[in-house]
Amino acid sequence: MTPHTGAHLRKLAEGLHVWLPTRRGWGLANCGLVVGNDTALWIDTPYDRRLAGRFLAASGELLPPGVAIDRVVVTHGNGDHFWGAGVVPDAEVIAAKESLEQAEAEPDPRTMHAFVRGAVPEQPSPAPPSHSSPTASPRSASSSPSTARPSTVPPRPEQGAAHAAGALADRRAEELLRSYMRRHFGSFDWADTERVRPTLLFRGELELSVGGRPVRVVGLPPAHTTGDLFVHLPDHGTVFAGDVVFGSTPAQPGDHAVHWAGPLSAVSAVCERILATGAETIVPGHGPVLGRSDVRAHLDYLHHLRERAEEFHARGLPAPEAARRVIAERRHPELGLPERLVVTMRTEYRHLSPAPRTGVLEVMAEVAQLAAECEGTDDPASSPTG
């Protein structure tokens, strides 16, 4: 059983389809298929080669004879929208130049595969900073789970108790993190997945065409990540928003938003830009397809998070505690993965008091701890699955 079992292509308009997972959760991204008489384009890909292969097979049933997927537009550098591009090796892969920064901040697919399955992956050689080579391949990313071993230098006697307690806490945090990652990412298979280098990096906007219809690719300032974009199909009245919008409706609740770059004011500004296109149909990065009123409701949600972050920051509360208090308010009990608010609160705090960006797995350890609290246990073995 895989997370995408039952995922399907839904027709939005002539020559336009959306690939929709049947449930919510980490890594279950929506993808788009745009078909013309002599060309076809994907908007984003599933998370691994196996799932991307299923998307490719379903797409192939809708393509005219002799037509292949020859372009892939990547809305941002998170792997769940990008890592499946290897199943169309001859396709042009289009991304915003700044998306490389996010790609390099994440573990690569094989490191992620090893970590989720409990192995200690080989540490790759450090890559040069992204600013020194703006067109560097994401394949050269150096970010990966820390594999450093604890120091073997014994602590001084007076430090013994504190050292032991700290080591125990570190082991516990690692156990929680590994358990959380197995539950939420263990169904993906990246053993044979390689990052794909974008073949066209751009800034600003691109004007493409599929079947004689325009496809506007709009680069964005930092919001969900650095290097976001959305895809506007004006003839279809549709925007594929990527993860600047997380979908949820009363009939089909989604998950809490998770934003890595921010600030939330920038995320909200992009949502307003999407509405300004006049599109009636908005495909979020995750969750159900939305209408304009649903995006307005999402804007209200973002505004509330921003207000609470500012208040709790002014009161001197740490970001994880701010996330706990937002969850305790139960303003949106229908949304899944409330622990992801740690990420968004940390991001917003970083803009309120400029600080270096925290590593992905360090933040995910806080996510795992909060998830255990929300589930009423800090015992990985007793945490529910699914």
Tab-separated table of C-alpha atoms in Angstrom, residues 223-351:
chain	number	residue	atom	x	y	z
A	223	ALA	CA	7.080	32.969	0.414
A	224	HIS	CA	6.565	29.240	0.998
A	225	THR	CA	10.199	28.744	-0.021
A	226	THR	CA	12.797	30.760	-1.864
A	227	GLY	CA	12.124	30.284	-5.553
A	228	ASP	CA	8.347	29.759	-5.608
A	229	LEU	CA	6.292	30.216	-8.749
A	230	PHE	CA	2.700	29.758	-9.809
A	231	VAL	CA	1.321	28.702	-13.176
A	232	HIS	CA	-1.574	30.662	-14.658
A	233	LEU	CA	-3.610	29.191	-17.493
A	234	PRO	CA	-5.797	32.154	-18.467
A	235	ASP	CA	-7.836	30.356	-21.139
A	236	HIS	CA	-8.797	27.762	-18.520
A	237	GLY	CA	-9.382	30.273	-15.707
A	238	THR	CA	-7.026	28.207	-13.533
A	239	VAL	CA	-3.937	28.744	-11.397
A	240	PHE	CA	-1.668	26.011	-10.061
A	241	ALA	CA	-0.474	27.710	-6.884
A	242	GLY	CA	2.140	25.326	-5.538
A	243	ASP	CA	2.531	25.436	-1.783
A	244	VAL	CA	1.810	29.123	-1.314
A	245	VAL	CA	-1.735	27.770	-0.921
A	246	PHE	CA	-2.657	24.711	1.147
A	247	GLY	CA	-6.127	23.481	0.286
A	248	SER	CA	-8.948	22.820	2.700
A	249	THR	CA	-12.728	22.963	2.421
A	250	PRO	CA	-15.525	22.046	4.841
A	251	ALA	CA	-16.248	18.975	2.732
A	252	GLN	CA	-12.593	17.958	2.450
A	253	PRO	CA	-10.387	19.302	5.247
A	254	GLY	CA	-6.694	19.560	4.517
A	255	ASP	CA	-3.562	19.987	6.617
A	256	HIS	CA	-2.014	22.945	8.374
A	257	ALA	CA	0.224	25.039	6.146
A	258	VAL	CA	3.984	24.732	6.515
A	259	HIS	CA	6.172	27.600	5.288
A	260	TRP	CA	9.959	27.535	5.160
A	261	ALA	CA	10.902	31.005	3.855
A	262	GLY	CA	8.176	33.517	4.683
A	263	PRO	CA	7.240	35.915	6.013
A	264	LEU	CA	3.516	35.183	6.185
A	265	SER	CA	2.808	38.649	4.805
A	266	ALA	CA	4.613	37.574	1.620
A	267	VAL	CA	2.592	34.349	1.438
A	268	SER	CA	-0.602	36.373	1.771
A	269	ALA	CA	0.571	38.803	-0.908
A	270	VAL	CA	1.055	35.915	-3.346
A	271	CYS	CA	-2.442	34.634	-2.564
A	272	GLU	CA	-3.763	38.092	-3.449
A	273	ARG	CA	-1.783	38.025	-6.707
A	274	ILE	CA	-3.357	34.695	-7.555
A	275	LEU	CA	-6.826	36.095	-6.943
A	276	ALA	CA	-5.914	39.137	-9.050
A	277	THR	CA	-5.468	36.871	-12.090
A	278	GLY	CA	-9.234	36.424	-12.094
A	279	ALA	CA	-8.903	32.638	-12.025
A	280	GLU	CA	-11.976	30.822	-10.729
A	281	THR	CA	-10.176	27.530	-10.104
A	282	ILE	CA	-7.094	27.372	-7.877
A	283	VAL	CA	-5.156	24.135	-7.513
A	284	PRO	CA	-3.182	24.243	-4.236
A	285	GLY	CA	0.037	22.341	-3.695
A	286	HIS	CA	-1.831	19.965	-1.389
A	287	GLY	CA	-5.480	19.366	-0.618
A	288	PRO	CA	-8.687	19.811	-2.601
A	289	VAL	CA	-9.149	22.047	-5.628
A	290	LEU	CA	-10.370	25.467	-4.481
A	291	GLY	CA	-12.571	28.308	-5.576
A	292	ARG	CA	-11.953	31.973	-4.917
A	293	SER	CA	-13.890	32.009	-1.637
A	294	ASP	CA	-11.765	29.117	-0.372
A	295	VAL	CA	-8.600	31.126	-1.031
A	296	ARG	CA	-10.130	34.037	0.872
A	297	ALA	CA	-10.731	31.699	3.802
A	298	HIS	CA	-7.103	30.586	3.584
A	299	LEU	CA	-6.026	34.235	3.705
A	300	ASP	CA	-7.980	34.629	6.950
A	301	TYR	CA	-6.144	31.608	8.338
A	302	LEU	CA	-2.755	33.089	7.373
A	303	HIS	CA	-3.686	36.446	8.893
A	304	HIS	CA	-4.574	34.739	12.185
A	305	LEU	CA	-1.255	32.885	12.279
A	306	ARG	CA	0.619	36.099	11.608
A	307	GLU	CA	-1.201	37.928	14.403
A	308	ARG	CA	-0.552	35.153	16.899
A	309	ALA	CA	3.125	34.912	15.937
A	310	GLU	CA	3.571	38.644	16.453
A	311	GLU	CA	1.789	38.558	19.827
A	312	PHE	CA	3.672	35.547	21.187
A	313	HIS	CA	6.980	36.869	19.909
A	314	ALA	CA	6.375	40.198	21.646
A	315	ARG	CA	5.684	38.290	24.868
A	316	GLY	CA	9.006	36.479	24.585
A	317	LEU	CA	7.601	32.990	24.034
A	318	PRO	CA	9.764	30.583	22.017
A	319	ALA	CA	8.424	29.564	18.613
A	320	PRO	CA	7.600	25.951	19.662
A	321	GLU	CA	5.564	27.280	22.581
A	322	ALA	CA	3.790	29.698	20.237
A	323	ALA	CA	2.829	26.728	18.072
A	324	ARG	CA	1.519	24.869	21.122
A	325	ARG	CA	-0.678	27.804	22.094
A	326	VAL	CA	-2.092	28.208	18.582
A	327	ILE	CA	-2.973	24.509	18.563
A	328	ALA	CA	-4.575	24.798	22.014
A	329	GLU	CA	-6.902	27.517	20.703
A	330	ARG	CA	-8.514	24.863	18.460
A	331	ARG	CA	-9.465	27.473	15.906
A	332	HIS	CA	-9.002	24.910	13.102
A	333	PRO	CA	-9.440	21.459	14.678
A	334	GLU	CA	-10.374	20.007	11.294
A	335	LEU	CA	-6.864	20.532	9.878
A	336	GLY	CA	-4.346	17.713	10.044
A	337	LEU	CA	-0.682	17.829	11.065
A	338	PRO	CA	-0.961	20.664	13.628
A	339	GLU	CA	2.658	20.000	14.633
A	340	ARG	CA	3.748	21.677	11.382
A	341	LEU	CA	2.931	25.010	12.979
A	342	VAL	CA	6.363	24.780	14.622
A	343	VAL	CA	7.931	25.302	11.202
A	344	THR	CA	5.720	28.227	10.277
A	345	MET	CA	6.134	29.909	13.653
A	346	ARG	CA	9.911	29.512	13.495
A	347	THR	CA	9.881	31.038	10.034
A	348	GLU	CA	7.821	34.006	11.144
A	349	TYR	CA	9.969	34.532	14.228
A	350	ARG	CA	13.056	34.619	12.011
A	351	HIS	CA	11.589	37.653	10.260
